[in-house]
Amino acid sequence: MEAALAANSITVKRSGQTVLNDVSFQVAAGDVYALLGGNGAGKSTTLLTFLGFLSPDTGTVEVLGDDVGANLKDVRLKIAYLPEAATLYPHLNAYENISYFLSLAKATADQGAIDAALDRVSLKEGARSNRLDTYSKGMRQKVAIALALLRDAPVLLLDEPTSGLDPVAIDEFNALVRSLAEEKRTVLMVTHDVYGACQIADRIGLLKDGELVGAFDRPQSGQIDTEQVHAAFAGRSGS
Amino acid sequence: MTDLLRETWFLSRDRAALVWLLIALISASCAVAFGLGEVASQRATIDRLRAADAVERDYMAEQYRDWGSAGYYTFHLTYDPPSDFAFAALGQRDSSPWKHRIRMLALEGQIYETDAANPDFALTGRFDYAFVVAMLAPLFLILLLHDLKARERAFGRFELLEASASGLWRVRAGLRFAALGIALLLPLILAGSATGSGVAFLFLAGAAVLLHLLFWWAVVAWTNRRGWTASVNLTALFGAWLVLAVVAPAGIKLAVDTAIEIPDGGDIILTQREAVNDAWDLPVSSTMEPFLERHPAWSDHATIESTFEWKWYYAFQQVGDQNVEALSIAYREGRDRRDRLSSILSWLTPPAKLERVFESLANTDVEATRLYENRVRAYHAQLRTFYYPKLFLDAPFTDEALSERPVYVQLR
Ligand SMILES: Nc1ncnc2c1ncn2[C@@H]1O[C@H](COP(=O)(O)OP(=O)(O)O)[C@@H](O)[C@H]1O
Ligand SMILES: [Mg+2]
């Protein structure tokens, strides 16, 4: 099967510094791939490269078979992107924010569809008509996730989606991501949450100082072994 | 279309932008209202003076029953009514006179009496509509557009917006630009239509305002493309405004004034007054000779027999004008040269250029002052043409003859 996302030996520099160094990985369609790494490892940089905001100095990135640099507009239409610490517009309410951003991407959703998405991320119904500046960080994150869901894009790029969410919300989110995979959507999420990554990922790539230093696959049944990943992440042993 | 609707809705929820647009609308409206008031008051002044002038002339006609005294005591009103479009740019009418009461005496001193100092060539004037669109409009545009991208970057929305839509910034900036254009032009168009300024005038004025805003849009777009933060953008743009709207016009004025010397208006008055005063003590011939040189037609009637004769008196008034002629011409030519040089140099600063365009459309520029002065000179020449035959040929004073005396008339 052709990979939905592919990074082919990419090297990315920012302000003259090499931030990603010869990174290669693929995400199969309908898979959940978690890119795990510490602060400054290059996780966000990887997503920005898939979105075409940064171009690799060497190597290529592909989305659904298209080279990103050559087909920027098409590629972006196929991606729903959840930015790191997403702040939507604080002076608009959840409905207004979602409608606005959907319309930007030439997508639409009626009130019922938006409510359904907000139900999926379990945002309190009573809060939905309030301005986002009355929300907690986690509630704002939920709205941004709901927006990504409603984009109905085949590919989702999620930058630290669980940051700001409480443990219950994290569990709900993890279940949500699994259901996306069942809908045959491809998810590339970056995170530093070892436990969460192991719970939901079909594959984990370990990123350290801009280099991919390890990969873990989900076994036939069950999930990736947290202990093992944690050990690798903490630098005790690789795999 | 949906892009436009969506962004219009978005703009309608942007309180800061709305406040700035409202301030722009209020500034433009106030300036227009102020200009209309000023024009109305100038017209009312002219009407009042004309009425008073007629009454006074009738009174003088009864009081003084000889040509010499009538010429000496009677004032004649001249005036330059504001154009229909003058409300938009009061221009030189602030510093240069638009009404003179003149007598049959030496003229040049009377013209520059109200103008003892040099005329003001400041490239920016007082608070009128031209000031709002030249000086304040760039600031409004800067405030509306400087953080268009920077704000989104600062709040981490930039990539999400950019990944979702292409051409968003152009739509957002274009809408704010258009909204500002409407806020600024609406009061002008309403007032212009009400005063009957004419479609062509309003079109030219509107086009000039929009071109000026387009210039500033280009400047803002240049900074927005740098990827600087909003406060860096704002600092850079405010600096550009300071240079182009404040420092450069002041520098140009200084350069023009230094490069082109002109005589003081006060010198004309002083020189003329001395010439006229000295004439009393000089032999009659030193007045009559230069007079007859210019007016040979009266040579056969120019003998002065008694110690005072009106024709001698008016001759030395005329000679007084002849004595300051060179000074007056130097003054006027210098003023015109300064104006031309300012006009060329003002291309360096769009705000100053826009004010000049408005003054030219409104007939409140240096050219309009020049034309008015020349109309006053022509009228004064008519008075002399009327009085000289009476004085030199000793014509009898009759009401019928007096009714032929020219009256200054200028239509709006
Ligand atoms: N805008 C930027 N300009 C230059 N360097 C940057 C920029 N953003 C991030 N970096 C650098 O790139 C490296 C990777 O950053 P990033 O991809 O954001 O890491 P993370 O894994 O925490 O998401 C870091 O060393 C960071 O300092
Ligand atoms: Mg990051």
XYZ file of C-alpha atoms and ligand atoms in Angstrom:
679
model
C 0.000 0.000 0.000
C 1.229 3.474 -0.867
C 2.181 5.615 2.108
C -0.158 8.524 2.928
C 2.724 10.519 4.313
C 6.374 10.152 3.476
C 9.470 11.995 4.591
C 12.383 10.966 2.381
C 15.752 11.764 3.956
C 14.813 15.323 4.792
C 17.208 17.839 6.229
C 15.650 21.094 7.407
C 17.475 24.179 8.558
C 15.998 27.067 10.522
C 17.990 30.246 10.938
C 21.027 28.417 9.626
C 20.800 25.627 12.185
C 20.085 22.056 11.192
C 16.860 21.176 12.972
C 16.033 17.941 11.145
C 18.884 15.779 9.952
C 18.275 13.117 7.303
C 14.901 12.063 8.660
C 12.927 9.374 6.842
C 9.644 7.771 7.784
C 6.350 6.790 6.253
C 2.811 6.684 7.533
C 0.485 4.187 5.929
C -3.021 5.352 5.050
C -5.358 4.857 7.985
C -2.520 4.582 10.467
C -1.835 6.631 13.549
C 1.808 7.622 13.693
C 3.168 9.283 16.813
C 6.364 11.258 16.576
C 7.768 11.271 20.058
C 10.436 13.647 21.245
C 11.504 16.123 23.869
C 11.384 19.881 23.680
C 13.177 21.220 20.644
C 13.596 17.784 19.067
C 12.095 19.044 15.781
C 8.551 17.706 16.073
C 6.732 20.914 15.120
C 9.313 21.516 12.432
C 8.393 18.163 10.895
C 4.709 19.076 10.717
C 5.486 22.518 9.263
C 7.552 20.809 6.604
C 4.605 18.567 5.661
C 2.480 21.726 5.405
C 5.028 23.375 3.154
C 5.879 26.241 5.498
C 9.449 24.997 5.596
C 11.120 23.341 2.659
C 13.711 20.663 3.206
C 17.223 21.582 2.128
C 17.623 18.034 0.950
C 15.089 15.239 0.550
C 11.354 15.425 -0.149
C 8.069 15.209 1.685
C 4.975 13.690 0.119
C 1.321 13.778 1.075
C -0.934 11.181 -0.537
C 1.636 10.711 -3.258
C 2.014 14.430 -4.054
C 5.277 16.242 -3.545
C 4.492 19.028 -1.090
C 6.692 21.702 -2.625
C 5.223 21.160 -6.078
C 1.533 20.921 -5.109
C 1.253 23.178 -2.109
C -2.373 24.240 -2.589
C -3.697 20.737 -3.296
C -1.752 19.262 -0.457
C -2.985 21.774 2.092
C -6.590 21.079 1.124
C -6.104 17.437 2.101
C -4.710 18.233 5.528
C -6.423 19.206 8.737
C -3.841 20.842 10.950
C -3.997 21.339 14.676
C -1.319 23.844 15.646
C 0.647 23.639 18.852
C -1.198 25.423 21.653
C -3.882 26.311 19.154
C -5.517 29.591 19.961
C -8.520 30.258 17.817
C -10.114 33.710 17.981
C -10.788 34.635 21.618
C -13.508 37.143 20.745
C -15.606 34.571 18.880
C -17.573 31.666 20.357
C -17.019 28.012 19.494
C -19.588 27.950 16.684
C -18.317 31.173 15.152
C -14.706 30.041 15.303
C -15.452 26.694 13.712
C -17.675 28.147 10.989
C -15.093 30.809 10.226
C -12.163 28.434 9.890
C -14.206 25.880 7.949
C -15.314 28.541 5.514
C -11.682 29.581 5.063
C -10.916 26.037 3.969
C -13.971 26.021 1.681
C -15.692 23.497 3.936
C -19.049 23.857 5.613
C -20.890 22.266 8.487
C -24.325 22.984 9.845
C -25.049 23.553 13.488
C -25.915 19.883 13.955
C -22.604 18.710 12.533
C -20.689 21.188 14.654
C -22.550 20.072 17.773
C -21.815 16.453 16.915
C -18.107 17.240 16.633
C -18.155 19.200 19.878
C -19.933 16.237 21.464
C -17.141 13.959 20.258
C -14.575 16.116 22.052
C -17.081 16.497 24.926
C -17.102 20.248 25.149
C -19.761 21.353 27.626
C -22.896 22.332 25.773
C -23.495 25.373 27.918
C -20.142 26.881 26.971
C -20.434 26.603 23.217
C -22.043 29.997 22.707
C -19.540 31.782 24.918
C -16.522 33.630 23.648
C -13.334 31.588 23.726
C -11.640 34.024 26.080
C -13.928 32.621 28.783
C -12.605 29.091 28.135
C -9.895 27.134 29.914
C -6.870 26.052 27.874
C -8.264 22.533 27.600
C -11.651 23.755 26.376
C -9.986 25.841 23.680
C -7.960 22.798 22.672
C -11.172 20.810 22.340
C -12.657 23.369 19.978
C -9.526 23.235 17.848
C -9.691 19.439 17.760
C -13.368 19.550 16.789
C -12.422 21.915 13.982
C -9.783 19.479 12.745
C -12.378 16.678 12.795
C -14.905 18.734 10.836
C -12.411 19.521 8.108
C -13.132 16.016 6.891
C -9.616 15.855 5.509
C -7.976 12.490 4.782
C -4.859 13.507 6.675
C -4.614 15.008 10.157
C -1.457 16.627 11.480
C -1.755 17.188 15.220
C 0.822 19.150 17.189
C 0.748 18.125 20.846
C -3.023 17.649 20.746
C -3.364 16.612 24.378
C -1.504 19.537 25.887
C -3.792 21.297 28.324
C -6.260 18.453 28.516
C -7.055 16.805 31.831
C -6.568 13.021 32.197
C -10.189 12.234 31.450
C -10.127 14.391 28.352
C -6.866 12.763 27.289
C -8.455 9.318 27.489
C -11.404 10.573 25.476
C -9.081 12.092 22.950
C -7.129 8.891 22.587
C -10.334 6.987 21.919
C -11.271 9.618 19.394
C -7.996 9.230 17.502
C -8.490 5.487 17.339
C -11.929 5.983 15.867
C -10.420 8.279 13.240
C -8.116 5.483 12.206
C -11.111 3.260 11.863
C -12.601 5.851 9.505
C -9.436 5.311 7.426
C -8.051 8.731 8.151
C -4.325 9.089 8.477
C -3.040 10.726 11.632
C 0.431 12.081 12.260
C 0.645 13.459 15.756
C 3.622 14.772 17.604
C 3.788 14.513 21.343
C 6.075 14.114 24.299
C 3.505 11.999 26.097
C 4.948 8.482 26.043
C 1.961 6.864 27.653
C -0.601 8.428 25.314
C 1.487 7.650 22.258
C 1.783 4.003 23.194
C -1.954 3.786 23.753
C -3.020 4.900 20.325
C -0.195 4.754 17.838
C 0.241 2.096 15.224
C 3.808 3.224 15.045
C 6.011 5.499 17.122
C 9.039 7.298 15.801
C 11.495 8.611 18.349
C 12.994 11.952 17.455
C 16.079 13.233 19.239
C 17.896 16.429 18.346
C 16.538 16.320 14.846
C 17.345 12.681 14.169
C 15.030 9.732 14.072
C 16.670 7.376 16.567
C 14.107 4.638 16.949
C 10.812 3.194 15.837
C 8.264 0.983 17.577
C 5.446 -0.920 15.914
C 2.191 -1.947 17.461
C 2.047 -5.695 17.916
C -0.784 -7.711 16.309
C -2.788 -7.399 19.476
C -2.441 -4.931 22.302
C -0.368 -1.815 22.225
C 3.221 -0.671 22.097
C 5.128 -1.435 25.261
C 5.320 1.723 27.327
C 8.302 0.594 29.362
C 10.387 -0.010 26.309
C 9.542 3.306 24.683
C 10.036 5.162 27.895
C 13.452 3.661 28.336
C 14.423 4.655 24.812
C 12.963 8.106 25.256
C 14.855 8.638 28.478
C 18.013 7.548 26.683
C 18.680 4.303 28.530
C 18.406 1.933 25.612
C 17.362 2.056 21.984
C 15.491 -0.413 19.891
C -18.055 36.324 -2.850
C -18.214 34.016 0.151
C -14.673 35.112 0.987
C -15.806 38.706 0.964
C -18.908 38.015 3.030
C -16.960 35.960 5.548
C -14.252 38.576 5.940
C -16.792 41.380 6.153
C -18.426 39.508 8.989
C -15.010 38.947 10.541
C -14.178 42.650 10.268
C -17.512 43.506 11.835
C -16.414 41.534 14.901
C -13.000 43.201 15.132
C -13.640 45.888 17.696
C -10.271 47.612 17.413
C -10.648 47.953 13.650
C -14.182 49.284 14.031
C -13.040 51.879 16.544
C -10.327 53.141 14.185
C -12.752 53.242 11.278
C -15.195 55.188 13.411
C -12.478 57.648 14.428
C -11.595 58.081 10.752
C -15.242 58.729 9.886
C -15.594 61.219 12.737
C -12.374 63.049 11.826
C -13.400 63.358 8.186
C -16.915 64.473 9.132
C -15.663 67.051 11.627
C -13.161 68.409 9.131
C -15.839 68.682 6.458
C -18.263 70.330 8.883
C -15.569 72.738 10.001
C -14.694 73.547 6.387
C -18.333 74.100 5.461
C -18.717 76.396 8.450
C -15.611 78.348 7.507
C -16.754 78.743 3.899
C -20.213 79.839 5.027
C -18.706 82.356 7.413
C -16.391 83.751 4.721
C -19.344 84.121 2.365
C -21.431 85.754 5.060
C -18.567 88.140 5.776
C -18.364 89.056 2.111
C -22.132 89.594 1.891
C -22.086 91.740 5.011
C -19.146 93.767 3.737
C -20.770 94.254 0.352
C -23.924 95.588 1.941
C -21.943 97.872 4.251
C -19.774 98.947 1.332
C -22.796 100.039 -0.708
C -24.234 102.010 2.214
C -20.913 103.682 2.909
C -20.314 104.607 -0.710
C -23.744 106.246 -0.902
C -22.976 108.172 2.266
C -19.596 109.325 0.936
C -21.235 110.374 -2.312
C -23.397 112.791 -0.338
C -20.609 113.988 1.942
C -17.895 114.716 -0.583
C -18.980 116.611 -3.643
C -15.700 116.925 -5.512
C -13.718 114.280 -7.376
C -10.575 114.633 -5.310
C -12.315 114.190 -1.957
C -14.555 111.436 -3.272
C -11.499 109.518 -4.431
C -9.709 110.152 -1.160
C -12.431 109.224 1.290
C -14.271 106.409 -0.454
C -13.316 102.817 0.235
C -14.025 100.122 -2.331
C -14.517 96.545 -1.312
C -12.757 93.794 -3.231
C -13.166 90.161 -2.312
C -12.416 86.643 -3.415
C -15.320 84.347 -2.525
C -14.478 80.758 -1.621
C -15.131 78.150 -4.299
C -17.752 75.465 -3.795
C -14.986 72.998 -3.022
C -13.057 75.297 -0.678
C -14.565 73.542 2.349
C -12.264 70.600 1.653
C -9.042 72.606 1.709
C -8.936 76.085 3.221
C -5.338 76.360 2.065
C -3.872 79.820 1.564
C -7.109 81.510 2.569
C -5.853 81.071 6.118
C -2.768 83.194 5.659
C -3.434 85.237 2.536
C -6.208 87.834 2.510
C -9.350 87.217 0.490
C -10.832 90.686 1.041
C -9.358 94.179 0.762
C -10.952 97.582 1.125
C -8.958 99.754 -1.191
C -8.844 103.471 -1.928
C -7.673 105.508 -4.900
C -4.301 105.875 -3.139
C -1.078 104.039 -3.936
C -2.131 100.429 -4.269
C 0.765 98.040 -3.623
C 1.014 99.010 0.044
C -2.702 98.442 0.441
C -2.466 94.936 -1.021
C 0.310 93.861 1.298
C -0.902 95.787 4.342
C -2.385 92.673 5.912
C 0.686 90.751 5.019
C 3.619 92.385 6.746
C 5.359 89.024 6.984
C 6.106 86.624 4.167
C 3.256 84.407 3.130
C 3.330 81.051 4.780
C 4.528 78.255 2.574
C 3.980 75.572 5.144
C 3.162 72.419 3.230
C 0.585 71.326 5.724
C -2.111 73.583 7.014
C -4.688 73.574 9.733
C -7.408 71.084 10.546
C -9.452 70.712 7.388
C -10.408 67.766 5.221
C -7.157 67.941 3.269
C -5.278 67.705 6.575
C -7.283 64.638 7.593
C -6.643 62.743 4.365
C -3.033 63.865 4.027
C -1.809 63.606 7.612
C -4.206 61.414 9.605
C -5.375 58.915 6.987
C -1.926 57.276 6.723
C -1.985 56.760 10.491
C -5.432 55.175 10.338
C -4.294 52.840 7.574
C -1.145 51.953 9.506
C -3.163 51.175 12.633
C -5.590 49.031 10.641
C -3.001 47.040 8.718
C 0.287 46.932 10.630
C -0.501 43.760 12.602
C -2.562 41.938 10.002
C -0.123 39.022 9.878
C 1.965 39.788 12.956
C -0.978 39.416 15.324
C -1.823 36.003 13.865
C 1.801 34.938 14.191
C 1.945 36.105 17.793
C -1.128 34.023 18.694
C -0.023 30.952 16.750
C -2.824 31.144 14.198
C -0.746 32.155 11.209
C 0.039 28.670 9.880
C -3.506 27.444 10.474
C -4.922 30.415 8.527
C -2.347 30.208 5.792
C -2.775 26.440 5.432
C -6.567 26.786 5.236
C -6.863 29.581 2.708
C -4.766 31.284 0.113
C -5.080 34.975 -0.624
C -6.578 35.646 2.796
C -4.305 38.576 3.584
C -5.169 40.395 0.420
C -8.876 40.080 1.172
C -8.441 41.184 4.781
C -6.210 44.128 3.886
C -8.378 45.053 0.901
C -11.507 45.141 3.032
C -9.915 47.344 5.671
C -8.561 49.571 2.938
C -11.991 49.839 1.338
C -13.699 50.477 4.666
C -11.245 53.262 5.463
C -11.733 54.692 1.981
C -15.487 54.782 2.531
C -15.151 56.299 6.009
C -12.963 59.065 4.613
C -14.735 59.710 1.317
C -18.347 59.477 2.432
C -18.367 62.844 4.266
C -16.569 64.468 1.322
C -18.993 63.111 -1.241
C -22.042 64.060 0.834
C -20.785 67.590 1.464
C -19.540 67.937 -2.103
C -22.904 66.928 -3.547
C -24.713 69.260 -1.176
C -22.541 72.228 -2.163
C -22.695 71.358 -5.848
C -18.970 70.774 -6.209
C -19.409 68.789 -9.396
C -18.796 65.138 -10.122
C -15.455 65.764 -11.808
C -14.074 67.538 -8.739
C -15.252 64.830 -6.379
C -13.915 62.152 -8.665
C -10.475 63.779 -8.859
C -10.376 64.413 -5.122
C -11.504 60.867 -4.366
C -8.953 59.410 -6.754
C -6.195 61.487 -5.143
C -7.176 60.270 -1.674
C -7.221 56.644 -2.804
C -3.885 56.947 -4.610
C -2.383 58.412 -1.466
C -3.783 55.545 0.611
C -2.487 53.057 -1.964
C 0.992 54.478 -1.483
C 0.754 53.877 2.251
C -0.714 50.436 1.695
C 2.372 49.556 -0.304
C 4.560 50.775 2.553
C 2.583 48.743 5.108
C 2.591 45.668 2.859
C 6.357 45.932 2.600
C 6.774 45.808 6.387
C 4.168 43.064 6.749
C 6.191 40.918 4.400
C 9.283 41.217 6.630
C 7.753 38.917 9.234
C 8.448 41.439 11.982
C 6.383 41.601 15.139
C 3.482 44.023 15.333
C 5.362 46.487 17.523
C 8.377 46.521 15.209
C 6.026 47.098 12.271
C 4.291 49.901 14.100
C 7.550 51.576 15.042
C 8.889 51.367 11.501
C 5.660 52.653 9.984
C 5.289 55.459 12.467
C 8.858 56.443 11.654
C 8.051 56.452 7.951
C 5.012 58.613 8.620
C 7.033 61.027 10.720
C 9.614 61.377 7.971
C 7.199 61.664 5.050
C 4.404 63.662 6.621
C 6.204 65.867 9.111
C 9.969 66.076 8.687
C 10.153 66.124 4.877
C 7.564 68.896 4.402
C 9.318 71.025 7.030
C 12.671 70.321 5.365
C 11.302 71.190 1.942
C 9.883 74.461 3.253
C 13.228 75.349 4.795
C 15.109 74.432 1.627
C 12.734 76.397 -0.611
C 12.802 79.464 1.636
C 16.588 79.360 1.767
C 17.043 78.748 -1.937
C 14.692 81.520 -3.070
C 14.926 84.837 -1.243
C 11.943 87.124 -1.527
C 11.505 90.691 -0.306
C 9.442 91.216 2.789
C 5.833 92.272 2.222
C 6.504 94.926 4.863
C 9.292 96.435 2.741
C 6.795 97.200 -0.004
C 4.557 99.082 2.416
C 7.468 100.952 3.972
C 9.102 101.938 0.701
C 5.826 103.134 -0.682
C 4.902 105.094 2.433
C 8.280 106.863 2.369
C 7.922 107.679 -1.316
C 4.472 109.152 -0.774
C 5.441 111.091 2.361
C 8.605 112.498 0.780
C 6.587 113.764 -2.171
C 5.027 116.489 -0.009
C 8.399 118.143 0.513
C 9.822 117.591 -2.953
C 9.421 120.045 -5.794
C 6.290 119.331 -7.828
C 8.378 118.477 -10.866
C 9.963 115.444 -9.198
C 6.482 113.988 -8.933
C 5.015 115.138 -12.213
C 7.932 114.144 -14.426
C 7.922 110.431 -13.592
C 4.128 110.517 -13.623
C 3.894 112.006 -17.080
C 6.498 109.596 -18.352
C 3.939 106.849 -17.765
C 0.862 108.913 -18.534
C 1.839 111.279 -21.363
C -1.842 111.736 -22.240
C -2.175 114.280 -19.380
C 0.937 116.357 -20.172
C -1.157 119.249 -21.455
C -3.196 119.382 -18.265
C -0.518 118.794 -15.667
C 0.540 122.243 -14.547
C 0.208 122.609 -10.801
C -0.448 126.196 -9.779
C -1.524 126.223 -6.145
C 0.188 124.588 -3.155
C -2.296 121.731 -3.143
C -4.054 120.196 -6.050
C -5.690 116.791 -6.112
C -4.207 115.831 -9.441
C -0.717 116.380 -7.948
C -1.745 114.387 -4.891
C -2.967 111.419 -6.976
C 0.049 111.682 -9.231
C 2.371 111.112 -6.299
C 0.229 108.193 -5.184
C 0.695 106.766 -8.643
C 4.422 107.456 -8.519
C 4.451 105.698 -5.164
C 3.258 102.570 -6.965
C 5.824 103.117 -9.684
C 8.573 103.304 -7.059
C 7.737 99.920 -5.516
C 6.930 98.259 -8.812
C 10.264 96.448 -8.999
C 9.997 95.345 -5.371
C 6.444 94.169 -5.836
C 7.307 92.242 -8.975
C 10.302 90.656 -7.252
C 8.035 89.708 -4.386
C 5.444 88.126 -6.633
C 7.960 86.361 -8.843
C 9.784 85.029 -5.806
C 6.532 83.787 -4.373
C 5.646 82.042 -7.628
C 9.098 80.504 -7.884
C 8.833 79.210 -4.333
C 5.446 77.780 -5.188
C 6.748 76.045 -8.299
C 9.759 74.609 -6.479
C 7.564 73.443 -3.587
C 5.298 71.799 -6.114
C 8.172 69.826 -7.621
C 9.739 68.875 -4.297
C 6.401 67.834 -2.844
C 6.564 64.740 -5.069
C 8.999 63.507 -2.431
C 6.292 63.485 0.187
C 2.876 62.147 -0.826
C 1.025 63.805 2.092
C 2.241 67.264 1.052
C 1.461 66.504 -2.589
C -2.077 65.507 -1.676
C -2.626 68.763 0.227
C -1.408 70.709 -2.801
C -3.746 68.775 -5.091
C -6.646 69.623 -2.800
C -5.707 73.301 -2.610
C -5.507 73.422 -6.358
C -8.939 71.775 -6.732
C -10.363 74.075 -4.079
C -8.844 77.214 -5.591
C -7.138 78.001 -2.330
C -3.557 77.726 -3.581
C -0.908 80.379 -4.185
C -2.126 80.634 -7.762
C -5.574 81.667 -6.532
C -4.007 84.337 -4.308
C -2.038 85.640 -7.285
C -5.141 85.799 -9.469
C -7.078 87.654 -6.800
C -4.294 90.222 -6.335
C -4.248 90.796 -10.059
C -7.998 91.291 -10.112
C -7.563 93.901 -7.386
C -4.862 95.623 -9.495
C -7.118 95.566 -12.558
C -9.978 97.029 -10.559
C -7.751 99.751 -9.096
C -6.607 100.559 -12.641
C -10.275 100.944 -13.599
C -10.717 103.410 -10.746
C -7.762 105.453 -11.963
C -9.089 105.339 -15.500
C -12.361 106.677 -14.122
C -10.921 109.426 -11.906
C -7.986 110.776 -13.941
C -10.070 112.470 -16.666
C -12.268 114.011 -13.965
C -9.233 115.366 -12.106
C -7.059 116.447 -14.986
C -9.881 117.853 -17.122
C -11.613 119.433 -14.126
C -14.935 117.776 -14.930
C -17.985 118.926 -12.945
C -19.049 116.593 -10.118
C -22.465 115.127 -10.895
C -24.354 112.173 -9.530
C -24.786 110.912 -13.039
C -21.036 110.911 -13.635
C -20.443 109.337 -10.226
C -22.842 106.490 -11.020
C -20.406 105.445 -13.752
C -17.724 104.705 -11.147
C -16.722 101.022 -11.387
C -17.754 98.636 -8.626
C -15.827 95.450 -7.900
C -17.900 92.447 -8.789
C -16.831 88.884 -8.510
C -19.131 85.963 -8.764
C -18.756 82.774 -6.789
N 11.048 30.123 14.064
C 12.205 29.509 14.320
N 13.351 30.013 13.835
C 14.520 29.402 14.079
N 14.652 28.302 14.785
C 13.550 27.744 15.304
C 12.266 28.317 15.084
N 11.354 27.566 15.717
C 12.021 26.559 16.276
N 13.351 26.644 16.050
C 14.395 25.724 16.493
O 14.190 24.481 15.847
C 14.399 23.442 16.755
C 13.190 22.509 16.731
O 12.056 23.241 17.116
P 10.618 22.582 17.116
O 10.437 21.829 15.863
O 9.659 23.634 17.421
O 10.744 21.589 18.360
P 9.613 20.728 19.084
O 10.067 19.332 18.954
O 9.631 21.166 20.503
O 8.334 21.007 18.418
C 14.682 24.050 18.107
O 16.069 23.999 18.334
C 14.244 25.466 17.965
O 15.107 26.294 18.698
Mg 6.677 21.883 19.072
